[in-house]
Amino acid sequence: MSDELIEKISKLKKEKKAVVLAHNYQRSEIQDVADAVGDSIELSRRAVEIDAKLVVFSAVDFMAQSAAILNPDKEVVIPRAGARCPMAQMLTPEVVEAYRRRYPSLPLVVYVNSLAETKALADICCTSANAVKVVESLNSDRVLFGPDRNLAEYVASRTGKEVIPVPEWGFCPVHVMYDSKCVEEARAAHPDAVFMAHPECPPEVLEKADYVGSTSQMVRYAKQSSALKFVVATEVGLLHRLRKENPSKRFFPAVEDALCVNMKANRLLDVVECLAGGGHRVVVEPKVAERARKALEKMFEVS
Ligand code: 13P
Ligand code: SF4
């Protein structure tokens, strides 16, 4: 990246009283100019703490929506309107209502990778970092959980509760690329490495992993671990941060082309355009935002 561009970005940030928040899967050049890099919910909380008028949220739609819901007084913009998480679209309010009719007494836990309208119907939200804790906190041995089926199964295995996936088939197209074979191949290629996996991976991968956690939990785990080599089963964008923060350690992707095209839709020049007054303002209808905020705040109380 040229010094000129770096200077332009910092000048625009000052002029607009703006910050750039980037998810761990963003392109490396965006992570490098961001004021904070983190997992889905860390960034929304960071947006609350940071003194700024404009928040450029470089991530996918649902994350920027959560930031807008939790920061009604700030202008939140997303660099590309097309950066939409396909898994979030899999749990529509209509699907939620159908399950509510079928299981009227069960609490509904909605993963933050979901639309604002869906969060608004939840009893409580969760992230990949706190899903186990959230489900444990509920006074029910049976819960509805969506939209990620793999995360639902992982939570069931850790809590012993019956976790009913809503819908039955929700998935992340990136994390379903991992399977037992890729774990075995990684073990053969790097026998002394720690295998870390995101809980959106299939159960056959999670059962064999040495560590399961959200993107930022993996960053923390790698930092404090005495191991020097790690195989990483999540979107490859995380490797940039892992390598940058741990220069003496080595990180290998479990699947080289595990790329979220939605996350990668945001380019550095789009971020610059946002700082210059462009981008796409994230607006959530006030009634929906109010109900979704309650479900997010309940999650914060638990975790
Ligand atoms: P994290 O909350 O772990 O950052 O995960 C977000 C995500 O989109 C995983 O695919
Ligand atoms: Fe959505 Fe999967 Fe991309 Fe995460 S990696 S934003 S869950 S499609």
Tab-separated table of C-alpha atoms and ligand atoms in Angstrom:
chain	number	residue	atom	x	y	z
A	1	MET	CA	0.000	0.000	0.000
A	2	SER	CA	1.407	3.415	-0.923
A	3	ASP	CA	2.311	6.007	1.748
A	4	GLU	CA	0.053	8.432	-0.139
A	5	LEU	CA	-2.988	6.195	0.334
A	6	ILE	CA	-2.215	5.597	4.008
A	7	GLU	CA	-1.948	9.360	4.512
A	8	LYS	CA	-5.211	9.977	2.631
A	9	ILE	CA	-7.035	7.433	4.828
A	10	SER	CA	-5.778	8.905	8.096
A	11	LYS	CA	-6.614	12.467	6.902
A	12	LEU	CA	-10.173	11.414	5.983
A	13	LYS	CA	-10.627	9.621	9.322
A	14	LYS	CA	-9.719	12.810	11.178
A	15	GLU	CA	-11.832	15.088	8.984
A	16	LYS	CA	-14.942	12.895	9.276
A	17	LYS	CA	-14.360	11.784	12.859
A	18	ALA	CA	-14.540	8.271	11.439
A	19	VAL	CA	-13.300	4.827	12.384
A	20	VAL	CA	-12.833	1.730	10.270
A	21	LEU	CA	-13.828	-1.561	11.900
A	22	ALA	CA	-12.896	-4.726	10.026
A	23	HIS	CA	-13.916	-8.333	10.561
A	24	ASN	CA	-11.160	-10.948	10.913
A	25	TYR	CA	-12.013	-12.243	7.399
A	26	GLN	CA	-11.515	-8.932	5.619
A	27	ARG	CA	-8.820	-8.523	2.965
A	28	SER	CA	-5.426	-8.012	4.614
A	29	GLU	CA	-5.014	-4.464	3.259
A	30	ILE	CA	-8.315	-3.476	4.922
A	31	GLN	CA	-7.311	-5.089	8.236
A	32	ASP	CA	-4.082	-3.073	8.048
A	33	VAL	CA	-5.858	0.314	7.896
A	34	ALA	CA	-8.598	-0.597	10.397
A	35	ASP	CA	-8.857	0.959	13.856
A	36	ALA	CA	-10.031	-2.400	15.184
A	37	VAL	CA	-10.131	-5.942	13.786
A	38	GLY	CA	-12.283	-8.521	15.516
A	39	ASP	CA	-15.051	-11.088	15.489
A	40	SER	CA	-18.661	-10.361	14.691
A	41	ILE	CA	-19.805	-9.055	18.052
A	42	GLU	CA	-16.555	-7.591	19.388
A	43	LEU	CA	-16.723	-5.041	16.592
A	44	SER	CA	-20.281	-3.955	17.378
A	45	ARG	CA	-19.310	-3.466	21.012
A	46	ARG	CA	-16.206	-1.597	19.937
A	47	ALA	CA	-18.423	0.709	17.890
A	48	VAL	CA	-20.312	1.538	21.113
A	49	GLU	CA	-17.104	2.412	23.003
A	50	ILE	CA	-15.367	4.374	20.256
A	51	ASP	CA	-15.915	8.106	20.079
A	52	ALA	CA	-16.802	8.565	16.401
A	53	LYS	CA	-19.503	10.053	14.205
A	54	LEU	CA	-19.003	7.737	11.281
A	55	VAL	CA	-18.361	3.986	11.539
A	56	VAL	CA	-17.143	2.273	8.378
A	57	PHE	CA	-18.017	-1.333	9.089
A	58	SER	CA	-16.044	-3.520	6.726
A	59	ALA	CA	-17.757	-6.900	7.014
A	60	VAL	CA	-21.033	-8.486	5.857
A	61	ASP	CA	-24.556	-7.103	6.208
A	62	PHE	CA	-25.668	-8.704	9.485
A	63	MET	CA	-22.580	-7.489	11.354
A	64	ALA	CA	-23.038	-3.896	10.186
A	65	GLN	CA	-26.732	-4.171	11.095
A	66	SER	CA	-25.834	-5.239	14.652
A	67	ALA	CA	-23.489	-2.247	14.886
A	68	ALA	CA	-26.260	0.079	13.688
A	69	ILE	CA	-28.764	-1.466	16.148
A	70	LEU	CA	-26.376	-0.988	19.083
A	71	ASN	CA	-25.270	2.488	17.966
A	72	PRO	CA	-28.403	4.413	16.993
A	73	ASP	CA	-26.570	7.758	17.325
A	74	LYS	CA	-23.763	6.921	14.919
A	75	GLU	CA	-23.806	6.702	11.160
A	76	VAL	CA	-22.836	3.156	10.185
A	77	VAL	CA	-21.857	2.492	6.574
A	78	ILE	CA	-20.877	-0.709	4.806
A	79	PRO	CA	-18.471	-0.502	1.855
A	80	ARG	CA	-20.392	-2.863	-0.500
A	81	ALA	CA	-24.140	-3.394	-0.381
A	82	GLY	CA	-23.620	-6.812	-1.964
A	83	ALA	CA	-21.591	-8.121	1.002
A	84	ARG	CA	-24.408	-10.306	2.298
A	85	CYS	CA	-23.932	-13.457	4.360
A	86	PRO	CA	-25.879	-16.277	2.655
A	87	MET	CA	-26.373	-18.128	5.942
A	88	ALA	CA	-28.106	-15.119	7.476
A	89	GLN	CA	-30.664	-15.230	4.644
A	90	MET	CA	-31.532	-18.880	5.467
A	91	LEU	CA	-33.586	-18.014	8.552
A	92	THR	CA	-36.440	-15.762	7.527
A	93	PRO	CA	-39.115	-14.494	9.960
A	94	GLU	CA	-41.599	-16.815	8.177
A	95	VAL	CA	-39.479	-19.885	9.028
A	96	VAL	CA	-39.202	-18.686	12.654
A	97	GLU	CA	-42.976	-18.272	12.881
A	98	ALA	CA	-43.573	-21.786	11.516
A	99	TYR	CA	-41.263	-23.289	14.187
A	100	ARG	CA	-42.829	-21.112	16.896
A	101	ARG	CA	-46.231	-22.580	15.986
A	102	ARG	CA	-44.785	-26.115	16.106
A	103	TYR	CA	-42.913	-25.613	19.394
A	104	PRO	CA	-44.800	-22.808	21.190
A	105	SER	CA	-43.153	-23.301	24.596
A	106	LEU	CA	-39.501	-23.511	23.516
A	107	PRO	CA	-37.072	-20.582	23.707
A	108	LEU	CA	-35.522	-19.453	20.431
A	109	VAL	CA	-31.788	-18.687	20.286
A	110	VAL	CA	-30.746	-16.769	17.174
A	111	TYR	CA	-27.102	-16.771	16.089
A	112	VAL	CA	-25.935	-13.228	15.279
A	113	ASN	CA	-25.345	-14.397	11.695
A	114	SER	CA	-28.982	-13.543	10.952
A	115	LEU	CA	-31.178	-10.744	9.643
A	116	ALA	CA	-32.275	-7.950	12.001
A	117	GLU	CA	-35.909	-8.997	11.417
A	118	THR	CA	-35.073	-12.502	12.635
A	119	LYS	CA	-33.147	-11.275	15.687
A	120	ALA	CA	-36.225	-9.229	16.549
A	121	LEU	CA	-38.149	-12.517	17.013
A	122	ALA	CA	-35.506	-14.166	19.199
A	123	ASP	CA	-35.633	-14.719	22.946
A	124	ILE	CA	-31.873	-14.241	23.003
A	125	CYS	CA	-29.019	-13.970	20.513
A	126	CYS	CA	-25.656	-15.734	20.606
A	127	THR	CA	-22.323	-15.649	18.792
A	128	SER	CA	-19.983	-18.495	17.973
A	129	ALA	CA	-17.961	-17.383	21.014
A	130	ASN	CA	-20.778	-17.621	23.571
A	131	ALA	CA	-23.397	-20.015	22.083
A	132	VAL	CA	-22.706	-22.740	24.679
A	133	LYS	CA	-22.958	-20.288	27.572
A	134	VAL	CA	-26.166	-18.744	26.206
A	135	VAL	CA	-27.906	-22.123	25.798
A	136	GLU	CA	-26.693	-23.242	29.241
A	137	SER	CA	-28.221	-20.093	30.728
A	138	LEU	CA	-31.722	-20.972	29.521
A	139	ASN	CA	-34.134	-22.637	31.862
A	140	SER	CA	-35.098	-25.301	29.323
A	141	ASP	CA	-33.572	-28.615	28.209
A	142	ARG	CA	-34.951	-28.138	24.687
A	143	VAL	CA	-34.239	-25.029	22.618
A	144	LEU	CA	-34.785	-23.829	19.084
A	145	PHE	CA	-31.550	-22.624	17.478
A	146	GLY	CA	-30.806	-21.108	14.068
A	147	PRO	CA	-29.679	-20.624	11.406
A	148	ASP	CA	-26.483	-22.746	11.598
A	149	ARG	CA	-27.105	-26.469	11.981
A	150	ASN	CA	-23.448	-27.302	12.705
A	151	LEU	CA	-23.286	-24.744	15.506
A	152	ALA	CA	-26.582	-26.146	16.870
A	153	GLU	CA	-25.105	-29.666	16.925
A	154	TYR	CA	-21.919	-28.402	18.558
A	155	VAL	CA	-23.914	-26.637	21.281
A	156	ALA	CA	-25.980	-29.816	21.846
A	157	SER	CA	-22.789	-31.869	22.238
A	158	ARG	CA	-21.365	-29.398	24.783
A	159	THR	CA	-24.511	-28.763	26.826
A	160	GLY	CA	-26.322	-32.126	26.693
A	161	LYS	CA	-29.505	-30.250	25.794
A	162	GLU	CA	-31.786	-30.956	22.838
A	163	VAL	CA	-30.969	-28.203	20.341
A	164	ILE	CA	-33.461	-28.167	17.480
A	165	PRO	CA	-31.941	-26.580	14.343
A	166	VAL	CA	-34.088	-23.936	12.653
A	167	PRO	CA	-34.220	-24.495	9.722
A	168	GLU	CA	-33.073	-28.120	9.688
A	169	TRP	CA	-30.450	-27.459	7.022
A	170	GLY	CA	-28.873	-24.002	7.677
A	171	PHE	CA	-25.165	-23.835	6.816
A	172	CYS	CA	-22.205	-21.624	5.980
A	173	PRO	CA	-20.966	-22.381	2.451
A	174	VAL	CA	-17.360	-21.794	3.534
A	175	HIS	CA	-17.299	-23.957	6.654
A	176	VAL	CA	-19.031	-26.938	5.027
A	177	MET	CA	-15.906	-27.257	2.844
A	178	TYR	CA	-14.093	-28.924	5.753
A	179	ASP	CA	-14.376	-32.669	6.386
A	180	SER	CA	-12.623	-35.556	8.162
A	181	LYS	CA	-10.342	-36.071	5.179
A	182	CYS	CA	-8.954	-32.540	5.390
A	183	VAL	CA	-8.237	-33.012	9.114
A	184	GLU	CA	-6.388	-36.294	8.378
A	185	GLU	CA	-4.410	-34.683	5.544
A	186	ALA	CA	-3.474	-31.718	7.739
A	187	ARG	CA	-2.376	-34.066	10.557
A	188	ALA	CA	-0.188	-36.006	8.096
A	189	ALA	CA	1.343	-32.832	6.610
A	190	HIS	CA	1.863	-31.051	9.959
A	191	PRO	CA	1.990	-33.722	12.696
A	192	ASP	CA	3.225	-31.268	15.339
A	193	ALA	CA	0.575	-28.595	14.643
A	194	VAL	CA	-2.482	-27.706	16.719
A	195	PHE	CA	-5.722	-28.041	14.697
A	196	MET	CA	-8.111	-25.127	15.370
A	197	ALA	CA	-11.646	-25.047	13.960
A	198	HIS	CA	-14.591	-22.660	13.882
A	199	PRO	CA	-17.818	-24.170	15.323
A	200	GLU	CA	-19.590	-23.640	11.975
A	201	CYS	CA	-17.526	-26.628	10.689
A	202	PRO	CA	-19.252	-30.031	10.454
A	203	PRO	CA	-19.295	-32.241	13.616
A	204	GLU	CA	-16.800	-34.727	12.082
A	205	VAL	CA	-14.229	-31.883	12.005
A	206	LEU	CA	-15.031	-30.465	15.447
A	207	GLU	CA	-14.741	-33.910	17.052
A	208	LYS	CA	-11.169	-34.214	15.750
A	209	ALA	CA	-10.056	-30.622	16.394
A	210	ASP	CA	-7.685	-29.685	19.241
A	211	TYR	CA	-9.430	-26.356	19.743
A	212	VAL	CA	-12.858	-25.032	18.715
A	213	GLY	CA	-13.621	-21.322	18.908
A	214	SER	CA	-14.788	-18.130	17.253
A	215	THR	CA	-12.324	-16.239	15.069
A	216	SER	CA	-11.105	-14.014	17.924
A	217	GLN	CA	-11.018	-16.924	20.375
A	218	MET	CA	-8.652	-18.686	17.943
A	219	VAL	CA	-6.456	-15.564	17.849
A	220	ARG	CA	-6.272	-15.511	21.655
A	221	TYR	CA	-5.673	-19.273	21.863
A	222	ALA	CA	-2.798	-19.183	19.345
A	223	LYS	CA	-1.190	-16.266	21.169
A	224	GLN	CA	-1.161	-17.884	24.606
A	225	SER	CA	-0.352	-21.420	23.396
A	226	SER	CA	3.222	-22.703	23.599
A	227	ALA	CA	2.722	-24.508	20.246
A	228	LEU	CA	4.573	-23.099	17.250
A	229	LYS	CA	2.432	-24.494	14.406
A	230	PHE	CA	-1.318	-24.319	13.817
A	231	VAL	CA	-3.690	-25.590	11.151
A	232	VAL	CA	-6.714	-23.319	10.837
A	233	ALA	CA	-10.188	-24.472	9.724
A	234	THR	CA	-11.956	-21.208	9.038
A	235	GLU	CA	-12.064	-18.554	6.323
A	236	VAL	CA	-8.479	-17.886	5.188
A	237	GLY	CA	-8.646	-14.137	5.962
A	238	LEU	CA	-7.994	-14.971	9.632
A	239	LEU	CA	-4.486	-16.170	8.737
A	240	HIS	CA	-3.344	-12.593	8.085
A	241	ARG	CA	-4.093	-11.517	11.651
A	242	LEU	CA	-2.740	-14.746	13.153
A	243	ARG	CA	0.568	-14.356	11.281
A	244	LYS	CA	0.841	-10.631	11.953
A	245	GLU	CA	0.299	-11.010	15.706
A	246	ASN	CA	2.450	-14.137	16.064
A	247	PRO	CA	5.512	-13.657	13.836
A	248	SER	CA	7.423	-16.524	15.447
A	249	LYS	CA	4.628	-19.060	14.853
A	250	ARG	CA	3.425	-20.735	11.639
A	251	PHE	CA	-0.168	-21.009	10.444
A	252	PHE	CA	-1.515	-23.241	7.670
A	253	PRO	CA	-5.010	-23.211	6.170
A	254	ALA	CA	-6.850	-26.559	6.455
A	255	VAL	CA	-8.413	-25.782	3.046
A	256	GLU	CA	-6.465	-23.284	0.906
A	257	ASP	CA	-9.441	-21.879	-0.974
A	258	ALA	CA	-11.850	-21.508	1.951
A	259	LEU	CA	-12.794	-18.002	0.900
A	260	CYS	CA	-15.961	-16.095	1.775
A	261	VAL	CA	-16.688	-14.156	-1.403
A	262	ASN	CA	-19.206	-12.044	0.499
A	263	MET	CA	-16.596	-10.872	2.999
A	264	LYS	CA	-14.149	-10.283	0.174
A	265	ALA	CA	-16.649	-8.123	-1.741
A	266	ASN	CA	-15.317	-5.146	0.258
A	267	ARG	CA	-12.170	-3.697	-1.294
A	268	LEU	CA	-9.776	-1.115	0.121
A	269	LEU	CA	-10.923	1.499	-2.388
A	270	ASP	CA	-14.544	0.997	-1.248
A	271	VAL	CA	-13.428	1.705	2.322
A	272	VAL	CA	-11.705	4.905	1.144
A	273	GLU	CA	-14.871	5.882	-0.722
A	274	CYS	CA	-16.904	5.403	2.495
A	275	LEU	CA	-14.526	7.747	4.327
A	276	ALA	CA	-14.944	10.269	1.547
A	277	GLY	CA	-18.740	10.283	2.004
A	278	GLY	CA	-19.807	7.237	-0.068
A	279	GLY	CA	-20.702	3.703	0.978
A	280	HIS	CA	-24.084	2.367	1.978
A	281	ARG	CA	-25.774	3.614	5.118
A	282	VAL	CA	-27.088	0.774	7.254
A	283	VAL	CA	-30.629	1.564	8.363
A	284	VAL	CA	-32.745	-0.756	10.486
A	285	GLU	CA	-36.429	0.017	10.940
A	286	PRO	CA	-36.759	1.435	14.543
A	287	LYS	CA	-39.314	-1.125	15.826
A	288	VAL	CA	-37.252	-4.025	14.473
A	289	ALA	CA	-34.068	-2.445	15.877
A	290	GLU	CA	-35.600	-2.051	19.333
A	291	ARG	CA	-36.642	-5.713	19.546
A	292	ALA	CA	-33.376	-6.982	18.063
A	293	ARG	CA	-31.412	-4.809	20.542
A	294	LYS	CA	-33.241	-6.486	23.437
A	295	ALA	CA	-32.213	-9.955	22.187
A	296	LEU	CA	-28.601	-8.770	21.776
A	297	GLU	CA	-28.548	-7.131	25.213
A	298	LYS	CA	-29.853	-10.323	26.838
A	299	MET	CA	-26.882	-12.091	25.266
A	300	PHE	CA	-24.479	-9.482	26.688
A	301	GLU	CA	-25.975	-10.019	30.162
A	302	VAL	CA	-25.170	-13.732	29.939
A	303	SER	CA	-21.673	-13.427	28.484
B	1	13P	P1	-16.985	-14.958	14.252
B	1	13P	O1	-18.081	-14.420	15.077
B	1	13P	O2	-16.261	-16.103	14.873
B	1	13P	O3	-16.067	-13.874	13.793
B	1	13P	O4	-17.639	-15.621	12.956
B	1	13P	C1	-18.340	-14.904	12.033
B	1	13P	C2	-18.577	-15.656	10.819
B	1	13P	O5	-19.130	-15.139	9.895
B	1	13P	C3	-18.138	-17.032	10.748
B	1	13P	O6	-18.344	-17.524	9.488
B	2	SF4	FE1	-21.532	-15.938	6.310
B	2	SF4	FE2	-19.983	-18.083	6.171
B	2	SF4	FE3	-19.154	-15.792	5.108
B	2	SF4	FE4	-19.297	-16.134	7.778
B	2	SF4	S1	-17.943	-17.187	6.337
B	2	SF4	S2	-19.992	-14.356	6.606
B	2	SF4	S3	-21.150	-17.403	7.932
B	2	SF4	S4	-20.925	-17.022	4.453
